[in-house]
Amino acid sequence: MSRSDAMTLSDKIRHAANLARLAPSSHNCQPWLVRVFSPEFYYANLDLAAGSRHPLRQVLVLGLDRARCLSALPSLQREMRMSIGAFATLFHNFLRLQGLAVEARLVPEFGCALTDLGAQRLDGCEPLLVLLVGEEQGDAQPVTLARLQKTVEARRTLRTPYMRPQRGTPALHPEAALPYRLQASALLHWRHCDNEADIERLARFVGQYAERDFSDARAWAETYRFIDFSARSGSIEGDGFNIQQLTGPLPRWKRWLYRCALAPALVPLSARCGFTGRIASQLGELVGRSASLCYLSYSGDAGAAAQQQVLAGEAMLAHWLAATEQGLALHPVSVVLQHGEIRERLECLLAEPNEVWFFARLGQPIAPPAMQFRYRRTVEPLLC
Ligand SMILES: Cc1cc2nc3c(=O)[nH]c(=O)nc-3n(C[C@H](O)[C@H](O)[C@H](O)COP(=O)(O)O)c2cc1C
């Protein structure tokens, strides 16, 4: 009997959740929740998405934990849905690779429980996706699972300078990075820009506008709560990120300086002293030191956007994993998308007719990171 056969269904769900939590999320806020229901309870009280024609063993509802979501800017709603999309994609793949028959269904926008009891059991979870786990067994695929796990564990956000390759960036194959997709979308489009002159223009643009991160008091206060200024490194239980993931290793006095200068109450003063402007210019310089810039745009209408944002999270993750497989790193630069007026200027600069939902630098880091960090919370799929 293989290891996978000996595991119970709840062991497999827990194993998949444990790997899915390595998904990227904005500020590493990990806004996901998993609720597990019997098919009888689910159909009587929730019935959130199209059903299955096959007998089911269990139904998993994946959604946003309202208490953990970033909410200071309207655009962060999109980033939250993309983060869940990445998490759900990994959850789905790791369940199927363990031999479970799983069908994925997106919950329509404003989808809600059928009964008060159903709403009560969702308990703070805004449902975005349903995974229907069938009675019959598929084939466990330990080799593919181990390969995907290795890539998922190796994937990181690396904010160091990247090399300028001699012969352009190698083509990525996101379609090969994940064995299973939640749902295909013809409304999401990737574009890459590896022309030196365009990268320089975009680097100047980022350097010019990145200070906006600090000028919205509510948004900056929300961001600041996720920054850890301590000396910790390695695997850490929790959310957020370390200041040294942005700056590289810092002595204690410099970590203290950043902590004070970036404190929301002191940011206006730091801005007047040029401190936040310097951080913005440094981000612009980093963008200039990329092999290419890539972005994902959406060509559909606003009515379908919520579901497509979950799929955009899947597209983002597939791209990121494909880059990781090729030894490349990715660093999202979302500040230019979070404020409508800046995003529109960026779209103009890119001559992009569609709305840009994700924008990142891509390339091979000039050196491996001097320190490793992995902040993650344990995900406990709650049996309801
Ligand atoms: C939708 C989205 C937007 C992000 N935007 C930024 C960003 O603007 N700047 C940044 O440094 N990292 C950004 N990140 C990366 C997260 O900070 C990162 O995924 C998180 O800290 C976890 O770290 P890891 O990717 O190394 O596992 C973004 C991630 C997602 C999913």
PDB file of C-alpha atoms in Angstrom, residues 76-351:
ATOM      1  CA  LEU A  76      -6.814  45.614  -2.729  1.00  0.00           C
ATOM      2  CA  GLN A  77     -10.024  43.633  -3.192  1.00  0.00           C
ATOM      3  CA  ARG A  78      -8.593  42.451  -6.510  1.00  0.00           C
ATOM      4  CA  GLU A  79      -5.291  41.536  -4.864  1.00  0.00           C
ATOM      5  CA  MET A  80      -7.162  39.574  -2.185  1.00  0.00           C
ATOM      6  CA  ARG A  81      -9.062  37.576  -4.822  1.00  0.00           C
ATOM      7  CA  MET A  82      -5.816  36.950  -6.724  1.00  0.00           C
ATOM      8  CA  SER A  83      -4.174  35.722  -3.528  1.00  0.00           C
ATOM      9  CA  ILE A  84      -7.053  33.280  -2.944  1.00  0.00           C
ATOM     10  CA  GLY A  85      -6.818  32.214  -6.595  1.00  0.00           C
ATOM     11  CA  ALA A  86      -3.167  31.254  -6.062  1.00  0.00           C
ATOM     12  CA  PHE A  87      -3.961  29.417  -2.823  1.00  0.00           C
ATOM     13  CA  ALA A  88      -6.950  27.577  -4.364  1.00  0.00           C
ATOM     14  CA  THR A  89      -4.869  26.565  -7.390  1.00  0.00           C
ATOM     15  CA  LEU A  90      -2.283  24.875  -5.177  1.00  0.00           C
ATOM     16  CA  PHE A  91      -4.952  23.306  -2.957  1.00  0.00           C
ATOM     17  CA  HIS A  92      -6.739  21.882  -6.009  1.00  0.00           C
ATOM     18  CA  ASN A  93      -3.529  20.510  -7.548  1.00  0.00           C
ATOM     19  CA  PHE A  94      -2.233  18.931  -4.349  1.00  0.00           C
ATOM     20  CA  LEU A  95      -5.603  17.244  -3.652  1.00  0.00           C
ATOM     21  CA  ARG A  96      -5.737  15.784  -7.161  1.00  0.00           C
ATOM     22  CA  LEU A  97      -2.113  14.711  -7.157  1.00  0.00           C
ATOM     23  CA  GLN A  98      -2.847  12.696  -3.999  1.00  0.00           C
ATOM     24  CA  GLY A  99      -5.397  10.684  -5.991  1.00  0.00           C
ATOM     25  CA  LEU A 100      -8.633  12.485  -5.112  1.00  0.00           C
ATOM     26  CA  ALA A 101     -11.262  13.171  -7.766  1.00  0.00           C
ATOM     27  CA  VAL A 102     -11.902  16.904  -7.393  1.00  0.00           C
ATOM     28  CA  GLU A 103     -14.005  19.334  -9.426  1.00  0.00           C
ATOM     29  CA  ALA A 104     -13.390  23.069  -8.964  1.00  0.00           C
ATOM     30  CA  ARG A 105     -16.259  25.584  -9.201  1.00  0.00           C
ATOM     31  CA  LEU A 106     -16.100  29.356  -8.951  1.00  0.00           C
ATOM     32  CA  VAL A 107     -18.757  30.938  -6.745  1.00  0.00           C
ATOM     33  CA  PRO A 108     -20.642  33.657  -8.680  1.00  0.00           C
ATOM     34  CA  GLU A 109     -20.219  37.185  -7.294  1.00  0.00           C
ATOM     35  CA  PHE A 110     -22.709  37.793  -4.455  1.00  0.00           C
ATOM     36  CA  GLY A 111     -23.162  34.007  -4.117  1.00  0.00           C
ATOM     37  CA  CYS A 112     -24.414  33.331  -0.608  1.00  0.00           C
ATOM     38  CA  ALA A 113     -25.710  30.557   1.644  1.00  0.00           C
ATOM     39  CA  LEU A 114     -29.226  29.128   1.169  1.00  0.00           C
ATOM     40  CA  THR A 115     -30.068  29.083   4.868  1.00  0.00           C
ATOM     41  CA  ASP A 116     -29.159  30.981   8.043  1.00  0.00           C
ATOM     42  CA  LEU A 117     -27.491  27.829   9.318  1.00  0.00           C
ATOM     43  CA  GLY A 118     -25.320  27.689   6.185  1.00  0.00           C
ATOM     44  CA  ALA A 119     -24.349  31.375   6.606  1.00  0.00           C
ATOM     45  CA  GLN A 120     -23.543  30.725  10.264  1.00  0.00           C
ATOM     46  CA  ARG A 121     -21.246  27.812   9.382  1.00  0.00           C
ATOM     47  CA  LEU A 122     -19.374  29.912   6.822  1.00  0.00           C
ATOM     48  CA  ASP A 123     -18.494  32.023   9.857  1.00  0.00           C
ATOM     49  CA  GLY A 124     -16.627  35.040   8.438  1.00  0.00           C
ATOM     50  CA  CYS A 125     -15.664  33.277   5.213  1.00  0.00           C
ATOM     51  CA  GLU A 126     -16.582  35.068   1.959  1.00  0.00           C
ATOM     52  CA  PRO A 127     -16.831  32.051  -0.373  1.00  0.00           C
ATOM     53  CA  LEU A 128     -15.026  32.326  -3.714  1.00  0.00           C
ATOM     54  CA  LEU A 129     -14.451  28.753  -4.787  1.00  0.00           C
ATOM     55  CA  VAL A 130     -15.833  25.296  -4.111  1.00  0.00           C
ATOM     56  CA  LEU A 131     -13.861  22.059  -4.439  1.00  0.00           C
ATOM     57  CA  LEU A 132     -16.149  19.047  -4.839  1.00  0.00           C
ATOM     58  CA  VAL A 133     -14.350  15.903  -3.697  1.00  0.00           C
ATOM     59  CA  GLY A 134     -15.804  12.809  -5.378  1.00  0.00           C
ATOM     60  CA  GLU A 135     -16.356   9.259  -4.099  1.00  0.00           C
ATOM     61  CA  GLU A 136     -14.203   7.553  -6.689  1.00  0.00           C
ATOM     62  CA  GLN A 137     -10.421   7.488  -6.431  1.00  0.00           C
ATOM     63  CA  GLY A 138      -8.188   8.869  -9.149  1.00  0.00           C
ATOM     64  CA  ASP A 139      -4.551   7.862  -9.503  1.00  0.00           C
ATOM     65  CA  ALA A 140      -2.117   9.311  -7.000  1.00  0.00           C
ATOM     66  CA  GLN A 141       0.848  10.896  -8.840  1.00  0.00           C
ATOM     67  CA  PRO A 142       3.727  10.973  -6.330  1.00  0.00           C
ATOM     68  CA  VAL A 143       6.395  11.960  -8.852  1.00  0.00           C
ATOM     69  CA  THR A 144       4.447  14.938 -10.216  1.00  0.00           C
ATOM     70  CA  LEU A 145       3.437  15.896  -6.677  1.00  0.00           C
ATOM     71  CA  ALA A 146       7.073  15.876  -5.501  1.00  0.00           C
ATOM     72  CA  ARG A 147       8.118  17.987  -8.510  1.00  0.00           C
ATOM     73  CA  LEU A 148       5.395  20.572  -7.945  1.00  0.00           C
ATOM     74  CA  GLN A 149       6.120  20.648  -4.210  1.00  0.00           C
ATOM     75  CA  LYS A 150       9.800  21.336  -4.920  1.00  0.00           C
ATOM     76  CA  THR A 151       8.939  24.269  -7.207  1.00  0.00           C
ATOM     77  CA  VAL A 152       6.339  25.654  -4.787  1.00  0.00           C
ATOM     78  CA  GLU A 153       8.880  25.493  -1.924  1.00  0.00           C
ATOM     79  CA  ALA A 154      11.546  27.175  -4.056  1.00  0.00           C
ATOM     80  CA  ARG A 155       9.277  30.034  -5.232  1.00  0.00           C
ATOM     81  CA  ARG A 156       9.900  33.336  -3.431  1.00  0.00           C
ATOM     82  CA  THR A 157       9.485  37.034  -3.983  1.00  0.00           C
ATOM     83  CA  LEU A 158      13.049  38.214  -4.595  1.00  0.00           C
ATOM     84  CA  ARG A 159      13.575  41.960  -4.488  1.00  0.00           C
ATOM     85  CA  THR A 160      17.263  42.057  -5.468  1.00  0.00           C
ATOM     86  CA  PRO A 161      18.691  43.368  -8.781  1.00  0.00           C
ATOM     87  CA  TYR A 162      18.369  40.937 -11.690  1.00  0.00           C
ATOM     88  CA  MET A 163      20.836  40.281 -14.512  1.00  0.00           C
ATOM     89  CA  ARG A 164      20.334  41.689 -18.008  1.00  0.00           C
ATOM     90  CA  PRO A 165      20.537  38.571 -20.199  1.00  0.00           C
ATOM     91  CA  GLN A 166      22.571  38.677 -23.421  1.00  0.00           C
ATOM     92  CA  ARG A 167      19.909  37.075 -25.588  1.00  0.00           C
ATOM     93  CA  GLY A 168      16.549  38.164 -24.122  1.00  0.00           C
ATOM     94  CA  THR A 169      14.576  36.412 -21.378  1.00  0.00           C
ATOM     95  CA  PRO A 170      13.893  32.726 -22.020  1.00  0.00           C
ATOM     96  CA  ALA A 171      10.258  31.973 -22.886  1.00  0.00           C
ATOM     97  CA  LEU A 172       8.167  30.791 -19.918  1.00  0.00           C
ATOM     98  CA  HIS A 173       5.765  27.860 -20.147  1.00  0.00           C
ATOM     99  CA  PRO A 174       3.087  28.534 -17.523  1.00  0.00           C
ATOM    100  CA  GLU A 175       0.748  25.978 -19.134  1.00  0.00           C
ATOM    101  CA  ALA A 176       3.257  23.240 -18.148  1.00  0.00           C
ATOM    102  CA  ALA A 177       3.852  24.494 -14.595  1.00  0.00           C
ATOM    103  CA  LEU A 178       0.598  23.175 -13.130  1.00  0.00           C
ATOM    104  CA  PRO A 179      -0.998  19.810 -13.933  1.00  0.00           C
ATOM    105  CA  TYR A 180      -4.560  21.056 -13.256  1.00  0.00           C
ATOM    106  CA  ARG A 181      -6.322  24.353 -13.892  1.00  0.00           C
ATOM    107  CA  LEU A 182      -9.351  25.707 -12.023  1.00  0.00           C
ATOM    108  CA  GLN A 183     -10.897  27.043 -15.229  1.00  0.00           C
ATOM    109  CA  ALA A 184      -9.614  28.398 -18.545  1.00  0.00           C
ATOM    110  CA  SER A 185      -9.986  32.118 -19.231  1.00  0.00           C
ATOM    111  CA  ALA A 186      -9.788  33.870 -22.595  1.00  0.00           C
ATOM    112  CA  LEU A 187     -10.029  37.280 -20.913  1.00  0.00           C
ATOM    113  CA  LEU A 188      -6.616  37.351 -19.253  1.00  0.00           C
ATOM    114  CA  HIS A 189      -3.522  38.247 -21.287  1.00  0.00           C
ATOM    115  CA  TRP A 190       0.194  38.210 -20.471  1.00  0.00           C
ATOM    116  CA  ARG A 191       2.614  40.624 -22.054  1.00  0.00           C
ATOM    117  CA  HIS A 192       6.379  40.884 -21.598  1.00  0.00           C
ATOM    118  CA  CYS A 193       8.585  43.838 -22.181  1.00  0.00           C
ATOM    119  CA  ASP A 194      12.321  43.160 -22.433  1.00  0.00           C
ATOM    120  CA  ASN A 195      13.344  46.043 -24.600  1.00  0.00           C
ATOM    121  CA  GLU A 196      15.991  48.096 -22.750  1.00  0.00           C
ATOM    122  CA  ALA A 197      14.523  51.493 -23.621  1.00  0.00           C
ATOM    123  CA  ASP A 198      11.034  50.466 -22.419  1.00  0.00           C
ATOM    124  CA  ILE A 199      12.408  49.033 -19.179  1.00  0.00           C
ATOM    125  CA  GLU A 200      14.186  52.345 -18.549  1.00  0.00           C
ATOM    126  CA  ARG A 201      10.988  54.343 -19.205  1.00  0.00           C
ATOM    127  CA  LEU A 202       9.022  52.099 -16.872  1.00  0.00           C
ATOM    128  CA  ALA A 203      11.768  52.286 -14.223  1.00  0.00           C
ATOM    129  CA  ARG A 204      11.529  56.095 -14.325  1.00  0.00           C
ATOM    130  CA  PHE A 205       7.743  55.841 -14.058  1.00  0.00           C
ATOM    131  CA  VAL A 206       7.939  53.597 -10.970  1.00  0.00           C
ATOM    132  CA  GLY A 207      10.591  55.849  -9.374  1.00  0.00           C
ATOM    133  CA  GLN A 208       8.323  58.840  -9.959  1.00  0.00           C
ATOM    134  CA  TYR A 209       5.119  57.340  -8.518  1.00  0.00           C
ATOM    135  CA  ALA A 210       6.194  54.760  -5.920  1.00  0.00           C
ATOM    136  CA  GLU A 211       6.175  57.334  -3.118  1.00  0.00           C
ATOM    137  CA  ARG A 212       2.377  57.184  -3.366  1.00  0.00           C
ATOM    138  CA  ASP A 213       2.616  54.097  -1.096  1.00  0.00           C
ATOM    139  CA  PHE A 214       3.299  56.444   1.815  1.00  0.00           C
ATOM    140  CA  SER A 215       0.917  59.294   1.037  1.00  0.00           C
ATOM    141  CA  ASP A 216      -2.367  57.503   1.746  1.00  0.00           C
ATOM    142  CA  ALA A 217      -2.375  57.445   5.555  1.00  0.00           C
ATOM    143  CA  ARG A 218      -4.865  54.575   5.921  1.00  0.00           C
ATOM    144  CA  ALA A 219      -3.192  52.372   3.312  1.00  0.00           C
ATOM    145  CA  TRP A 220       0.269  52.974   4.755  1.00  0.00           C
ATOM    146  CA  ALA A 221      -0.924  52.237   8.333  1.00  0.00           C
ATOM    147  CA  GLU A 222      -2.343  48.938   7.041  1.00  0.00           C
ATOM    148  CA  THR A 223       0.922  48.066   5.256  1.00  0.00           C
ATOM    149  CA  TYR A 224       3.090  49.018   8.234  1.00  0.00           C
ATOM    150  CA  ARG A 225       1.287  46.496  10.463  1.00  0.00           C
ATOM    151  CA  PHE A 226       2.683  43.699   8.277  1.00  0.00           C
ATOM    152  CA  ILE A 227       6.356  44.738   8.527  1.00  0.00           C
ATOM    153  CA  ASP A 228       8.511  42.893  11.030  1.00  0.00           C
ATOM    154  CA  PHE A 229      11.593  44.910  12.043  1.00  0.00           C
ATOM    155  CA  SER A 230      13.064  42.166  14.228  1.00  0.00           C
ATOM    156  CA  ALA A 231      16.256  40.163  13.649  1.00  0.00           C
ATOM    157  CA  ARG A 232      14.301  36.917  13.081  1.00  0.00           C
ATOM    158  CA  SER A 233      14.853  34.904   9.903  1.00  0.00           C
ATOM    159  CA  GLY A 234      14.111  31.410   8.561  1.00  0.00           C
ATOM    160  CA  SER A 235      10.682  29.778   9.034  1.00  0.00           C
ATOM    161  CA  ILE A 236       8.395  31.876  11.177  1.00  0.00           C
ATOM    162  CA  GLU A 237       4.786  31.121  12.173  1.00  0.00           C
ATOM    163  CA  GLY A 238       2.726  34.163  11.210  1.00  0.00           C
ATOM    164  CA  ASP A 239       2.060  36.643   8.448  1.00  0.00           C
ATOM    165  CA  GLY A 240       3.781  39.730   7.022  1.00  0.00           C
ATOM    166  CA  PHE A 241       7.390  40.161   5.943  1.00  0.00           C
ATOM    167  CA  ASN A 242      10.681  41.356   7.325  1.00  0.00           C
ATOM    168  CA  ILE A 243      12.075  44.791   6.473  1.00  0.00           C
ATOM    169  CA  GLN A 244      15.264  42.998   5.373  1.00  0.00           C
ATOM    170  CA  GLN A 245      13.301  41.258   2.608  1.00  0.00           C
ATOM    171  CA  LEU A 246      12.980  44.729   1.075  1.00  0.00           C
ATOM    172  CA  THR A 247      16.370  46.191   1.922  1.00  0.00           C
ATOM    173  CA  GLY A 248      18.777  43.266   2.387  1.00  0.00           C
ATOM    174  CA  PRO A 249      20.542  42.587   5.712  1.00  0.00           C
ATOM    175  CA  LEU A 250      20.497  45.533   8.142  1.00  0.00           C
ATOM    176  CA  PRO A 251      22.287  46.112  11.449  1.00  0.00           C
ATOM    177  CA  ARG A 252      20.094  46.637  14.472  1.00  0.00           C
ATOM    178  CA  TRP A 253      20.341  50.479  14.438  1.00  0.00           C
ATOM    179  CA  LYS A 254      19.198  50.623  10.813  1.00  0.00           C
ATOM    180  CA  ARG A 255      16.232  48.343  11.470  1.00  0.00           C
ATOM    181  CA  TRP A 256      15.329  50.714  14.310  1.00  0.00           C
ATOM    182  CA  LEU A 257      15.756  53.718  11.988  1.00  0.00           C
ATOM    183  CA  TYR A 258      13.374  52.195   9.418  1.00  0.00           C
ATOM    184  CA  ARG A 259      10.903  51.300  12.154  1.00  0.00           C
ATOM    185  CA  CYS A 260      10.773  54.910  13.368  1.00  0.00           C
ATOM    186  CA  ALA A 261      11.000  56.680  10.004  1.00  0.00           C
ATOM    187  CA  LEU A 262       8.236  54.552   8.507  1.00  0.00           C
ATOM    188  CA  ALA A 263       5.897  54.692  11.529  1.00  0.00           C
ATOM    189  CA  PRO A 264       2.624  56.127  10.162  1.00  0.00           C
ATOM    190  CA  ALA A 265       2.706  59.118  12.520  1.00  0.00           C
ATOM    191  CA  LEU A 266       6.248  60.036  11.393  1.00  0.00           C
ATOM    192  CA  VAL A 267       5.902  59.363   7.665  1.00  0.00           C
ATOM    193  CA  PRO A 268       4.937  62.971   6.774  1.00  0.00           C
ATOM    194  CA  LEU A 269       8.161  64.133   8.450  1.00  0.00           C
ATOM    195  CA  SER A 270      10.200  61.374   6.751  1.00  0.00           C
ATOM    196  CA  ALA A 271       8.705  62.458   3.420  1.00  0.00           C
ATOM    197  CA  ARG A 272       9.819  66.047   4.028  1.00  0.00           C
ATOM    198  CA  CYS A 273      13.347  64.806   4.814  1.00  0.00           C
ATOM    199  CA  GLY A 274      13.411  62.885   1.505  1.00  0.00           C
ATOM    200  CA  PHE A 275      13.450  59.426   3.159  1.00  0.00           C
ATOM    201  CA  THR A 276      10.340  58.023   1.434  1.00  0.00           C
ATOM    202  CA  GLY A 277      11.349  59.663  -1.863  1.00  0.00           C
ATOM    203  CA  ARG A 278      14.654  57.791  -1.679  1.00  0.00           C
ATOM    204  CA  ILE A 279      12.820  54.471  -1.132  1.00  0.00           C
ATOM    205  CA  ALA A 280      10.679  55.218  -4.208  1.00  0.00           C
ATOM    206  CA  SER A 281      13.776  56.014  -6.327  1.00  0.00           C
ATOM    207  CA  GLN A 282      15.428  52.798  -5.170  1.00  0.00           C
ATOM    208  CA  LEU A 283      12.380  50.802  -6.324  1.00  0.00           C
ATOM    209  CA  GLY A 284      12.616  52.593  -9.693  1.00  0.00           C
ATOM    210  CA  GLU A 285      16.310  51.634  -9.916  1.00  0.00           C
ATOM    211  CA  LEU A 286      15.450  48.003  -9.137  1.00  0.00           C
ATOM    212  CA  VAL A 287      12.873  48.002 -11.918  1.00  0.00           C
ATOM    213  CA  GLY A 288      15.636  49.246 -14.226  1.00  0.00           C
ATOM    214  CA  ARG A 289      17.731  46.247 -13.173  1.00  0.00           C
ATOM    215  CA  SER A 290      15.301  43.623 -14.479  1.00  0.00           C
ATOM    216  CA  ALA A 291      15.632  41.202 -17.358  1.00  0.00           C
ATOM    217  CA  SER A 292      12.054  41.935 -18.337  1.00  0.00           C
ATOM    218  CA  LEU A 293       8.814  43.348 -17.023  1.00  0.00           C
ATOM    219  CA  CYS A 294       5.655  41.316 -17.333  1.00  0.00           C
ATOM    220  CA  TYR A 295       2.038  42.212 -16.835  1.00  0.00           C
ATOM    221  CA  LEU A 296      -1.364  40.565 -16.853  1.00  0.00           C
ATOM    222  CA  SER A 297      -4.351  42.444 -18.232  1.00  0.00           C
ATOM    223  CA  TYR A 298      -8.101  41.805 -18.332  1.00  0.00           C
ATOM    224  CA  SER A 299     -10.238  42.383 -21.414  1.00  0.00           C
ATOM    225  CA  GLY A 300     -13.690  41.531 -19.999  1.00  0.00           C
ATOM    226  CA  ASP A 301     -16.365  43.741 -18.459  1.00  0.00           C
ATOM    227  CA  ALA A 302     -16.701  44.798 -14.850  1.00  0.00           C
ATOM    228  CA  GLY A 303     -19.600  42.408 -14.200  1.00  0.00           C
ATOM    229  CA  ALA A 304     -17.439  39.307 -14.610  1.00  0.00           C
ATOM    230  CA  ALA A 305     -14.364  40.752 -12.923  1.00  0.00           C
ATOM    231  CA  ALA A 306     -14.709  39.148  -9.475  1.00  0.00           C
ATOM    232  CA  GLN A 307     -14.498  35.557 -10.732  1.00  0.00           C
ATOM    233  CA  GLN A 308     -11.816  36.483 -13.258  1.00  0.00           C
ATOM    234  CA  GLN A 309      -9.690  37.942 -10.461  1.00  0.00           C
ATOM    235  CA  VAL A 310      -9.598  34.500  -8.827  1.00  0.00           C
ATOM    236  CA  LEU A 311      -8.452  33.075 -12.179  1.00  0.00           C
ATOM    237  CA  ALA A 312      -5.920  35.910 -12.478  1.00  0.00           C
ATOM    238  CA  GLY A 313      -4.431  34.578  -9.231  1.00  0.00           C
ATOM    239  CA  GLU A 314      -4.088  31.186 -10.871  1.00  0.00           C
ATOM    240  CA  ALA A 315      -2.470  32.767 -13.965  1.00  0.00           C
ATOM    241  CA  MET A 316      -0.071  34.748 -11.755  1.00  0.00           C
ATOM    242  CA  LEU A 317       0.949  31.622  -9.853  1.00  0.00           C
ATOM    243  CA  ALA A 318       1.437  29.535 -13.019  1.00  0.00           C
ATOM    244  CA  HIS A 319       3.711  32.257 -14.395  1.00  0.00           C
ATOM    245  CA  TRP A 320       5.638  32.524 -11.135  1.00  0.00           C
ATOM    246  CA  LEU A 321       6.159  28.744 -10.917  1.00  0.00           C
ATOM    247  CA  ALA A 322       7.230  28.585 -14.571  1.00  0.00           C
ATOM    248  CA  ALA A 323       9.788  31.322 -13.844  1.00  0.00           C
ATOM    249  CA  THR A 324      11.003  29.465 -10.727  1.00  0.00           C
ATOM    250  CA  GLU A 325      11.469  26.274 -12.768  1.00  0.00           C
ATOM    251  CA  GLN A 326      13.772  28.235 -15.076  1.00  0.00           C
ATOM    252  CA  GLY A 327      15.820  29.665 -12.211  1.00  0.00           C
ATOM    253  CA  LEU A 328      14.175  33.085 -12.592  1.00  0.00           C
ATOM    254  CA  ALA A 329      12.665  35.242  -9.879  1.00  0.00           C
ATOM    255  CA  LEU A 330       9.650  37.502  -9.902  1.00  0.00           C
ATOM    256  CA  HIS A 331       8.929  40.659  -7.918  1.00  0.00           C
ATOM    257  CA  PRO A 332       5.462  42.226  -8.185  1.00  0.00           C
ATOM    258  CA  VAL A 333       5.392  46.031  -8.253  1.00  0.00           C
ATOM    259  CA  SER A 334       1.779  46.727  -7.339  1.00  0.00           C
ATOM    260  CA  VAL A 335       2.106  50.342  -6.235  1.00  0.00           C
ATOM    261  CA  VAL A 336       1.605  51.434  -9.862  1.00  0.00           C
ATOM    262  CA  LEU A 337      -1.719  49.536 -10.015  1.00  0.00           C
ATOM    263  CA  GLN A 338      -3.242  50.371  -6.650  1.00  0.00           C
ATOM    264  CA  HIS A 339      -4.309  53.932  -7.434  1.00  0.00           C
ATOM    265  CA  GLY A 340      -6.631  54.383 -10.435  1.00  0.00           C
ATOM    266  CA  GLU A 341      -4.959  57.528 -11.789  1.00  0.00           C
ATOM    267  CA  ILE A 342      -1.448  55.980 -11.714  1.00  0.00           C
ATOM    268  CA  ARG A 343      -2.669  52.696 -13.202  1.00  0.00           C
ATOM    269  CA  GLU A 344      -4.293  54.559 -16.102  1.00  0.00           C
ATOM    270  CA  ARG A 345      -1.057  56.465 -16.789  1.00  0.00           C
ATOM    271  CA  LEU A 346       0.829  53.179 -16.768  1.00  0.00           C
ATOM    272  CA  GLU A 347      -1.657  51.658 -19.239  1.00  0.00           C
ATOM    273  CA  CYS A 348      -1.097  54.676 -21.468  1.00  0.00           C
ATOM    274  CA  LEU A 349       2.685  54.235 -21.278  1.00  0.00           C
ATOM    275  CA  LEU A 350       2.303  50.548 -22.156  1.00  0.00           C
ATOM    276  CA  ALA A 351      -0.214  51.361 -24.942  1.00  0.00           C
TER     277      ALA A 351
END
